[in-house]
Tab-separated table of C-alpha atoms in Angstrom:
chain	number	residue	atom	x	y	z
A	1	UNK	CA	-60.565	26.603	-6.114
A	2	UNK	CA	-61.805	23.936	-4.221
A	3	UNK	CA	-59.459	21.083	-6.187
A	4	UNK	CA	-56.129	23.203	-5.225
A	5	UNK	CA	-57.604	23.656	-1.168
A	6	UNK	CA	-58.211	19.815	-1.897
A	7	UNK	CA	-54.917	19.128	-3.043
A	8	UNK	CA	-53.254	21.605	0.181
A	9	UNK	CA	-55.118	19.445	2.250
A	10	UNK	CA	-54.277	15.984	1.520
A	11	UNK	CA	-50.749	17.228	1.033
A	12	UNK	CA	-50.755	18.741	4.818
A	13	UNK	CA	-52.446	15.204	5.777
A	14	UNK	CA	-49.823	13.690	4.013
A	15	UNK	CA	-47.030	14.940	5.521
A	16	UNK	CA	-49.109	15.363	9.354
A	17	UNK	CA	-49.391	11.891	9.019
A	18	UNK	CA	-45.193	10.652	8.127
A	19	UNK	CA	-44.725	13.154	11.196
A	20	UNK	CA	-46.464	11.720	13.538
A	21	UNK	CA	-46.780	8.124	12.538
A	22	UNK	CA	-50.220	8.078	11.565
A	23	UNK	CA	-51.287	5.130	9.609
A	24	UNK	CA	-54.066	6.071	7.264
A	25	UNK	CA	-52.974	9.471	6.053
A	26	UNK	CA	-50.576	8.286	3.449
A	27	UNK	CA	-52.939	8.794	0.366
A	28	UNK	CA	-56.071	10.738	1.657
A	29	UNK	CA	-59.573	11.217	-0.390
A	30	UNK	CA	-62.214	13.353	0.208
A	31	UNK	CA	-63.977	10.401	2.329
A	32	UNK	CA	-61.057	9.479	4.392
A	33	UNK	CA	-62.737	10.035	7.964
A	34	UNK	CA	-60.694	12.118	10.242
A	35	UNK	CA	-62.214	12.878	13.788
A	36	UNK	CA	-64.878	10.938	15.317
A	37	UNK	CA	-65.789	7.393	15.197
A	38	UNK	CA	-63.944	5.327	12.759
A	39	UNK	CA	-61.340	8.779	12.975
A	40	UNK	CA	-57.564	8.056	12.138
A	41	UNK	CA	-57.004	11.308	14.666
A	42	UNK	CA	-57.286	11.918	18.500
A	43	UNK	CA	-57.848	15.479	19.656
A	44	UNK	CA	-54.829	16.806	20.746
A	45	UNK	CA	-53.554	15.078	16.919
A	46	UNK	CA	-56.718	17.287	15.366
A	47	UNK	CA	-55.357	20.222	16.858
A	48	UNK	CA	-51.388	19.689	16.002
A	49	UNK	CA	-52.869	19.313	12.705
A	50	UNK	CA	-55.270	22.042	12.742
A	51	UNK	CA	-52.283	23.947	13.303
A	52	UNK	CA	-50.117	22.798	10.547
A	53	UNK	CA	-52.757	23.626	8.237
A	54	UNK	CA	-53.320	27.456	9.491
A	55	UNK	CA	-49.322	27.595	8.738
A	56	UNK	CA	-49.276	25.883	5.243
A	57	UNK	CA	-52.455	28.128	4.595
A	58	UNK	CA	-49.928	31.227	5.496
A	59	UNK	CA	-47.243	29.664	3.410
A	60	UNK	CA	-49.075	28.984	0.046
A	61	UNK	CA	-51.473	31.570	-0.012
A	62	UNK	CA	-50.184	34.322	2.598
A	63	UNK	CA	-53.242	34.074	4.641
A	64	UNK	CA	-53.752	34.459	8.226
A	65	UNK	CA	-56.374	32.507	9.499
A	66	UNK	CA	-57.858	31.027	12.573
A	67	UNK	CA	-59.651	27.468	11.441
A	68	UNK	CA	-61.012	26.641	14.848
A	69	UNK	CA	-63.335	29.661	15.060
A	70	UNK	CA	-66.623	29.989	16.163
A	71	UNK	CA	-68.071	28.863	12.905
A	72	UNK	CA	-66.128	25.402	12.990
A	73	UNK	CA	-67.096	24.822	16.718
A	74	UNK	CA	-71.258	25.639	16.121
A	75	UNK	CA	-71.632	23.683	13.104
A	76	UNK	CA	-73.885	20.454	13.102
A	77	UNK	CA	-71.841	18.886	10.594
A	78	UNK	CA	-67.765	18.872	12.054
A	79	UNK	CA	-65.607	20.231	9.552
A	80	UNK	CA	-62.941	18.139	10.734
A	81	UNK	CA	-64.949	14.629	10.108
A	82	UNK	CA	-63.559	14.117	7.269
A	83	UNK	CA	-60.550	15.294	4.523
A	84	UNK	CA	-63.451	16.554	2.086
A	85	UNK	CA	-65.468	18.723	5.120
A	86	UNK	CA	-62.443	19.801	6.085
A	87	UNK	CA	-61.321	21.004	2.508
A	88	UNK	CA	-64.713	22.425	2.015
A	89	UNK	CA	-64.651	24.513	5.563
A	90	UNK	CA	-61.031	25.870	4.286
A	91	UNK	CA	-62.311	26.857	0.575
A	92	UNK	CA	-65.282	29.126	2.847
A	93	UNK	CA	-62.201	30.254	5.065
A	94	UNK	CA	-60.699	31.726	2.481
A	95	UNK	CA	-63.862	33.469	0.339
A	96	UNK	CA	-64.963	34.928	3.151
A	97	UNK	CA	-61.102	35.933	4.260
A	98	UNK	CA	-60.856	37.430	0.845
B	1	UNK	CA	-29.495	33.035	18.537
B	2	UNK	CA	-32.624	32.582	20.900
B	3	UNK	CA	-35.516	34.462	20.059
B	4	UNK	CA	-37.837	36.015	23.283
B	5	UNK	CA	-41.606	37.345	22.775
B	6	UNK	CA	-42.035	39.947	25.309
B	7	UNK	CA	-45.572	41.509	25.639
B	8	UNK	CA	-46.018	45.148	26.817
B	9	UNK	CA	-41.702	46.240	26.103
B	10	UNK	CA	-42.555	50.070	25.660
B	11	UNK	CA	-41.742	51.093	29.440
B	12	UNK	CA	-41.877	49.621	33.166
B	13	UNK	CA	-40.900	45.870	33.847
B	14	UNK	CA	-41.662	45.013	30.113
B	15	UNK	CA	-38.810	47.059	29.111
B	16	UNK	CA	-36.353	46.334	31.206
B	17	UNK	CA	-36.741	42.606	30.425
B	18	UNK	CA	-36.314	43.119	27.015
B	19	UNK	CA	-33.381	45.123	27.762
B	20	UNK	CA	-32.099	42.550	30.032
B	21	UNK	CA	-32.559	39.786	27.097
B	22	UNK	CA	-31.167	41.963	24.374
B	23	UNK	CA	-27.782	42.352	26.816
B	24	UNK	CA	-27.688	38.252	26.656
B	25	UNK	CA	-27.918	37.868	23.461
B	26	UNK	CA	-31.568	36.965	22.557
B	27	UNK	CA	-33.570	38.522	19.447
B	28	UNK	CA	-36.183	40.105	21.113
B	29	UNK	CA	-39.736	40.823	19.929
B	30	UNK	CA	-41.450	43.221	21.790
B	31	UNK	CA	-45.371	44.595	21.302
B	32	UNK	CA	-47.513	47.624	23.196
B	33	UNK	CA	-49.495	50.374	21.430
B	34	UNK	CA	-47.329	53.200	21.424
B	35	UNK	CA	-44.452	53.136	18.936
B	36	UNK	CA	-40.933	51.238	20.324
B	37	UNK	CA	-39.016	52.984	23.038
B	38	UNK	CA	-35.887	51.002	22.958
B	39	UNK	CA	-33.503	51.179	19.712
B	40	UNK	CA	-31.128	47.682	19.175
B	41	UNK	CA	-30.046	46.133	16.512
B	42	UNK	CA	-32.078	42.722	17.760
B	43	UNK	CA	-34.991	44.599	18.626
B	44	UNK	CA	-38.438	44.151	16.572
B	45	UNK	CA	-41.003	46.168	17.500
B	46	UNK	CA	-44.993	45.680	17.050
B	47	UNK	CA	-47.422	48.598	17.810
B	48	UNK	CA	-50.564	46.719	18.468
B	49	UNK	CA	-53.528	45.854	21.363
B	50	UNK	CA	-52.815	42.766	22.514
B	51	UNK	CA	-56.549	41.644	22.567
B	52	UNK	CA	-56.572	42.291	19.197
B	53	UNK	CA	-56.544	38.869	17.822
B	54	UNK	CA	-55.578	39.417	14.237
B	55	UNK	CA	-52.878	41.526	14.824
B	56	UNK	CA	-51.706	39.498	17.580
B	57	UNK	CA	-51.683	35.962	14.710
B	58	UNK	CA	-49.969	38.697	12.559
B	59	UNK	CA	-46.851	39.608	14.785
B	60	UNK	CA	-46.358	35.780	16.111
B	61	UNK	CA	-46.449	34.479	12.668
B	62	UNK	CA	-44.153	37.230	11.774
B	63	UNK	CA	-41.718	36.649	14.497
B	64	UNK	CA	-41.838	32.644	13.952
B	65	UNK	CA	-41.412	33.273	10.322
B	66	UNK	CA	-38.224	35.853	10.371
B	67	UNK	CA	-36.252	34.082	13.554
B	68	UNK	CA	-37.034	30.384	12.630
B	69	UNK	CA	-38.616	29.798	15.730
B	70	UNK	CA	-39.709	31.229	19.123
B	71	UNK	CA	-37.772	30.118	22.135
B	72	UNK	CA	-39.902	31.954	24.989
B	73	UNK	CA	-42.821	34.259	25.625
B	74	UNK	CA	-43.251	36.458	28.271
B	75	UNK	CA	-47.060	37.580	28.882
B	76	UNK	CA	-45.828	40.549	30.275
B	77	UNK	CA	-48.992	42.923	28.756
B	78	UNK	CA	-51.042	44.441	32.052
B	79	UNK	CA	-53.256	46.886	33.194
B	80	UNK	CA	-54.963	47.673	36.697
B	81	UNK	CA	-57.389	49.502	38.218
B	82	UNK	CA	-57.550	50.404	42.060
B	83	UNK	CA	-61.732	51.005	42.427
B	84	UNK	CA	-64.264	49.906	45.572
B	85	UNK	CA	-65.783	46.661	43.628
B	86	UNK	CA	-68.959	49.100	43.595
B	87	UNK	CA	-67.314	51.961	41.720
B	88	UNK	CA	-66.098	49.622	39.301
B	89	UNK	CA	-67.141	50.884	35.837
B	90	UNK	CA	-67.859	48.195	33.484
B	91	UNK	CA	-65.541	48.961	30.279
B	92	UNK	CA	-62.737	49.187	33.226
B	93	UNK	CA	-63.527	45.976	33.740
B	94	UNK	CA	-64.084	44.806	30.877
B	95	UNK	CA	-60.645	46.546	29.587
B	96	UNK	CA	-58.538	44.570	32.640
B	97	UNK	CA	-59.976	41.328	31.122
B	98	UNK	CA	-59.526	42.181	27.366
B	99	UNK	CA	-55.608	42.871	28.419
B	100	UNK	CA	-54.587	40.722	30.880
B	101	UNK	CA	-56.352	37.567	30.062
B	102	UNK	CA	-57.511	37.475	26.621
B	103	UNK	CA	-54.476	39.211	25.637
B	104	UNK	CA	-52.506	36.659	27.233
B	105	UNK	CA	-54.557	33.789	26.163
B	106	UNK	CA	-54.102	34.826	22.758
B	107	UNK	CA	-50.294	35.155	22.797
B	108	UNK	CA	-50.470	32.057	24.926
B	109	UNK	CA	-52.314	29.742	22.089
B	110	UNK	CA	-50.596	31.534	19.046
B	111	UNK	CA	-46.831	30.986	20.235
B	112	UNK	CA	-47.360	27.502	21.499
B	113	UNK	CA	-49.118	26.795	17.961
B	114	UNK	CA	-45.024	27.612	16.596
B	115	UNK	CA	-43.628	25.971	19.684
B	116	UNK	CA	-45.486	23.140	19.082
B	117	UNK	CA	-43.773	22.789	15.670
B	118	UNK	CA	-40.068	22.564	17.369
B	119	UNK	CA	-41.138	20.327	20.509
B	120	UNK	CA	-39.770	22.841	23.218
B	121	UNK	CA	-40.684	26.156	24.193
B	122	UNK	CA	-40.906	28.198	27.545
B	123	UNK	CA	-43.925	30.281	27.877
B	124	UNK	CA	-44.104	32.804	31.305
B	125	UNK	CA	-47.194	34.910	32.719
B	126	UNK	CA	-48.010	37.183	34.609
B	127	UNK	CA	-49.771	36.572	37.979
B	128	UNK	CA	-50.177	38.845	41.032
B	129	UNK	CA	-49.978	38.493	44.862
B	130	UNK	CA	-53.402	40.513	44.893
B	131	UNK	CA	-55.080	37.494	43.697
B	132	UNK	CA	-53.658	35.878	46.824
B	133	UNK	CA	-53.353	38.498	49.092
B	134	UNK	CA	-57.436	39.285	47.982
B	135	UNK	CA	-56.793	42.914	47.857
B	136	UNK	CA	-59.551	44.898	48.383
B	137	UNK	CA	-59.965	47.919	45.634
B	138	UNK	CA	-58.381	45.330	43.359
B	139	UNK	CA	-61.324	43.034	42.624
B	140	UNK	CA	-61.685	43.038	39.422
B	141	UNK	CA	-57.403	42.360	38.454
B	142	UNK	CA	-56.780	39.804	41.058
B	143	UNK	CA	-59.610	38.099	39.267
B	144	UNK	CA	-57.782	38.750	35.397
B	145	UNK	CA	-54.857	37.360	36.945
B	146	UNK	CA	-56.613	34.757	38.774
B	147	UNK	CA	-57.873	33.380	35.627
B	148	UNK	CA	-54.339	34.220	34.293
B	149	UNK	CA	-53.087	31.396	36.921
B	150	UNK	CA	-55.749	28.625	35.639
B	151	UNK	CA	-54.845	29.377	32.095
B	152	UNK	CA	-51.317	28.877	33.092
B	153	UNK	CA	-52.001	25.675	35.062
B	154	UNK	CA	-54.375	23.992	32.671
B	155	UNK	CA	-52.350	25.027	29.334
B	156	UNK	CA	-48.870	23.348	31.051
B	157	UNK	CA	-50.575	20.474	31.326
B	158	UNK	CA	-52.442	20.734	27.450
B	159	UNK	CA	-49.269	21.433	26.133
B	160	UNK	CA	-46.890	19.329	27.909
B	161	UNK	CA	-46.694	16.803	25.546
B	162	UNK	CA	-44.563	18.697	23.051
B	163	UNK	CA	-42.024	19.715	25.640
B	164	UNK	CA	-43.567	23.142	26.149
B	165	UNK	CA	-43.644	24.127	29.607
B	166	UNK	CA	-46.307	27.249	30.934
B	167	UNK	CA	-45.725	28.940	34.354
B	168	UNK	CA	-46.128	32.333	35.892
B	169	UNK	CA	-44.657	34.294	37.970
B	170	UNK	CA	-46.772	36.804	40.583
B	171	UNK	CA	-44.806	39.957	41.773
B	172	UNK	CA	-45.179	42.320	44.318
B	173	UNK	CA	-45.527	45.849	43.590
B	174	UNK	CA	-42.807	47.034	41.583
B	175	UNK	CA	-42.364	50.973	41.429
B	176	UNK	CA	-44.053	51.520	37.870
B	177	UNK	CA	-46.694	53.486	36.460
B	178	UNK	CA	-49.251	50.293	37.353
B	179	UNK	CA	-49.394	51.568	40.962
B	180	UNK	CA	-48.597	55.192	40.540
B	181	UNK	CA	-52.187	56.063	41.863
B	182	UNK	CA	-51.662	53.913	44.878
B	183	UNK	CA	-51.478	55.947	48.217
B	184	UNK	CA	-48.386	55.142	50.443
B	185	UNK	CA	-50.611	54.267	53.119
B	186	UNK	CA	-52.401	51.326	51.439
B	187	UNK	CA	-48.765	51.010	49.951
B	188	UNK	CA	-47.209	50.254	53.257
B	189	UNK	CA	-50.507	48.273	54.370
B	190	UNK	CA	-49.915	45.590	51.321
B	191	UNK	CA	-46.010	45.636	52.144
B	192	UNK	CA	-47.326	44.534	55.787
B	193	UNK	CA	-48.675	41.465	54.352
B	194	UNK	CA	-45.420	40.117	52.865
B	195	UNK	CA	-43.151	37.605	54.660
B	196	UNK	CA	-40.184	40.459	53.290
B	197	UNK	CA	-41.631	43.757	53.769
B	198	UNK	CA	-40.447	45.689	50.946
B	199	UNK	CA	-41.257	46.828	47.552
B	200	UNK	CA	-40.171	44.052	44.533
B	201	UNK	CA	-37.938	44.918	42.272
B	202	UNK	CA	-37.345	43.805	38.500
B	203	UNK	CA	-34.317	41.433	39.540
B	204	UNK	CA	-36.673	40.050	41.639
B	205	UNK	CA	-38.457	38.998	38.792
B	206	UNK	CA	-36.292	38.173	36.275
B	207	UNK	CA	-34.350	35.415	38.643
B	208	UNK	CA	-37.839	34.408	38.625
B	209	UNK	CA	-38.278	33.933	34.619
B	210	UNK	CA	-34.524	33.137	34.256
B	211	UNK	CA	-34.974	29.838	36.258
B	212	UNK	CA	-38.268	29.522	34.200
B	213	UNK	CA	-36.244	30.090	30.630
B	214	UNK	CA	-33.039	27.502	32.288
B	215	UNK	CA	-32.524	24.723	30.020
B	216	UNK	CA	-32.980	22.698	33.049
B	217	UNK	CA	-36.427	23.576	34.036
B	218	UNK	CA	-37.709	21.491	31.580
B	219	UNK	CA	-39.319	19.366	34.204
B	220	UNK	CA	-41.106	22.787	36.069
B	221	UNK	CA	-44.521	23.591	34.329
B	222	UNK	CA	-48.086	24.633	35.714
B	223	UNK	CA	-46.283	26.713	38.605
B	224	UNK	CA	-47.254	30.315	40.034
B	225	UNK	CA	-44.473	31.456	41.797
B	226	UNK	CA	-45.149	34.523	44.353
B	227	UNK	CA	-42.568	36.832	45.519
B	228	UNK	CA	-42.106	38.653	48.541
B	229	UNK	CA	-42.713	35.131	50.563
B	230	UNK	CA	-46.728	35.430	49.703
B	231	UNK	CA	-49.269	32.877	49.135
């Protein structure tokens, strides 16, 4: 599960990133850092992007789900450091949505 | 067509704005928790609590999803409360904040979330002139709808960027059921208060929201606009 949420997210990174003219987005790995120092994005581009991934989440699997939730915000670790955290905080969306 | 969000459609000032938007030609998508009270062809009706935040994702991800895109919300959703500040029970309270501002906030970050996507949107709340005014008996909803106003002032300028604009407009009272319990002596007391001394009326308000929705008020954003010549 967690290679095809890998694969949703580079693909949403992919495309976030011809959007909005973001160098360093066109072929994304798990270690690709995101937010934060050395981050490719600024905050208001983490949340356009946070949001483009709740909607491609609805599209491909017909979820509904609210990424920046309590859980994301508490953590010690940010999910949104880097693509891999970020894949691995949507797999745990989804188990514990299903 | 243009597609409207309209919180709180099944009577009062929700419903005639949806009815007055249905007449121009929008698709309208209206929400409250009884079933739908108006019957049109472009009407779409949710039964839901707006502080209910998974139903609330469901219906604006719904409404995105079937009209292509939402044009304009109108945080219409409300509930008051006329109590001394020391009669004040707390789930009253608590209910006027769980409708009036985390309902709206939710609607609020959801639809600019699909606005976002199409770099325009208009997004309209609802303030009151009690929050100005500082009603007594009304403590605890001039303070849902003062937080209303620094949602509304704060999100325009969040949001701004991706030519979404966020303003509110505060009414006096209207005749609905919201101030049914109100006695026509602290009626006429309020009315005292206003530059124009007499009740508003739902024209009033939708000039209001029309010049909010205009094509050219692109440029007006993180404005409360009282009627009745208040504030």
């Amino acid at each position: 599960m967690l290679e095809q949420v890998e694969e949703l997210v580079f693909e949403t990174l992919r495309e976030f990133g011809a959007n909005e003219n973001i160098t360093g987005l066109d072929n994304p790995t798990v270690e690709t850092f995101l937010y934060g120092d050395g981050g490719v994005l600024d905050s208001l581009a983490l949340v356009s992007l946070i949001s483009d991934l709740e909607m491609k989440l609805e599209e491909r699997f017909g979820v509904q789900l609210t990424l920046a939730d309590e859980r994301a915000m508490s953590r010690k670790q940010s999910p949104f450091r880097t693509a891999g955290a970020l894949a691995e905080f949507v797999r745990e969306a989804l188990v514990s949505y299903s | 067509m243009k597609t409207i969000l309209i919180t709180g459609t099944r009577k009062g000032i929700g419903k005639a704005l949806a009815e007055h938007y249905l007449g121009g030609g929008w698709a309208v998508y209206g929400c409250s928790r009884g079933k739908a009270s108006i019957e049109h062809g472009n009407y779409h009706h949710f039964c839901l609590d707006v502080s209910d935040e998974e139903a609330v994702v469901a219906m604006v991800r719904s409404a995105a999803r079937e009209s292509g895109g939402i044009d304009a919300l109108l945080n219409n959703a409300g509930i008051a409360s006329m109590n001394h500040f020391l009669l004040t029970p707390y789930p009253t309270a608590r209910s006027i904040f769980e409708t009036n501002v985390f309902g709206s906030f939710l609607f609020c970050r959801e639809v600019a979330k699909t606005m976002r996507r199409l770099k325009t949107g208009r997004i309209v709340n609802f303030a009151t002139v009690a929050t100005p005014l500082r009603l007594e008996g009304e403590a605890m909803y001039a303070a849902s709808k003062a937080a209303v106003e620094s949602i509304t002032r704060i999100l325009a300028r969040e949001v701004g960027e991706w030519g979404i604009t966020v303003n509110a407009v505060g009414p006096t009272p209207v005749a609905t059921d919201l101030i049914r319990g109100v006695s026509s002596e602290k009626m006429e007391a309020l009315l005292d208060r206003q530059a124009i001394r007499r009740m508003g009326t739902v024209e009033d308000i939708l000039n209001v929201i029309d010049f909010f929705l205009d094509k050219r008020s692109a440029f007006v954003t993180g404005q409360v606009v009282y009627l009745g010549g208040v504030g």
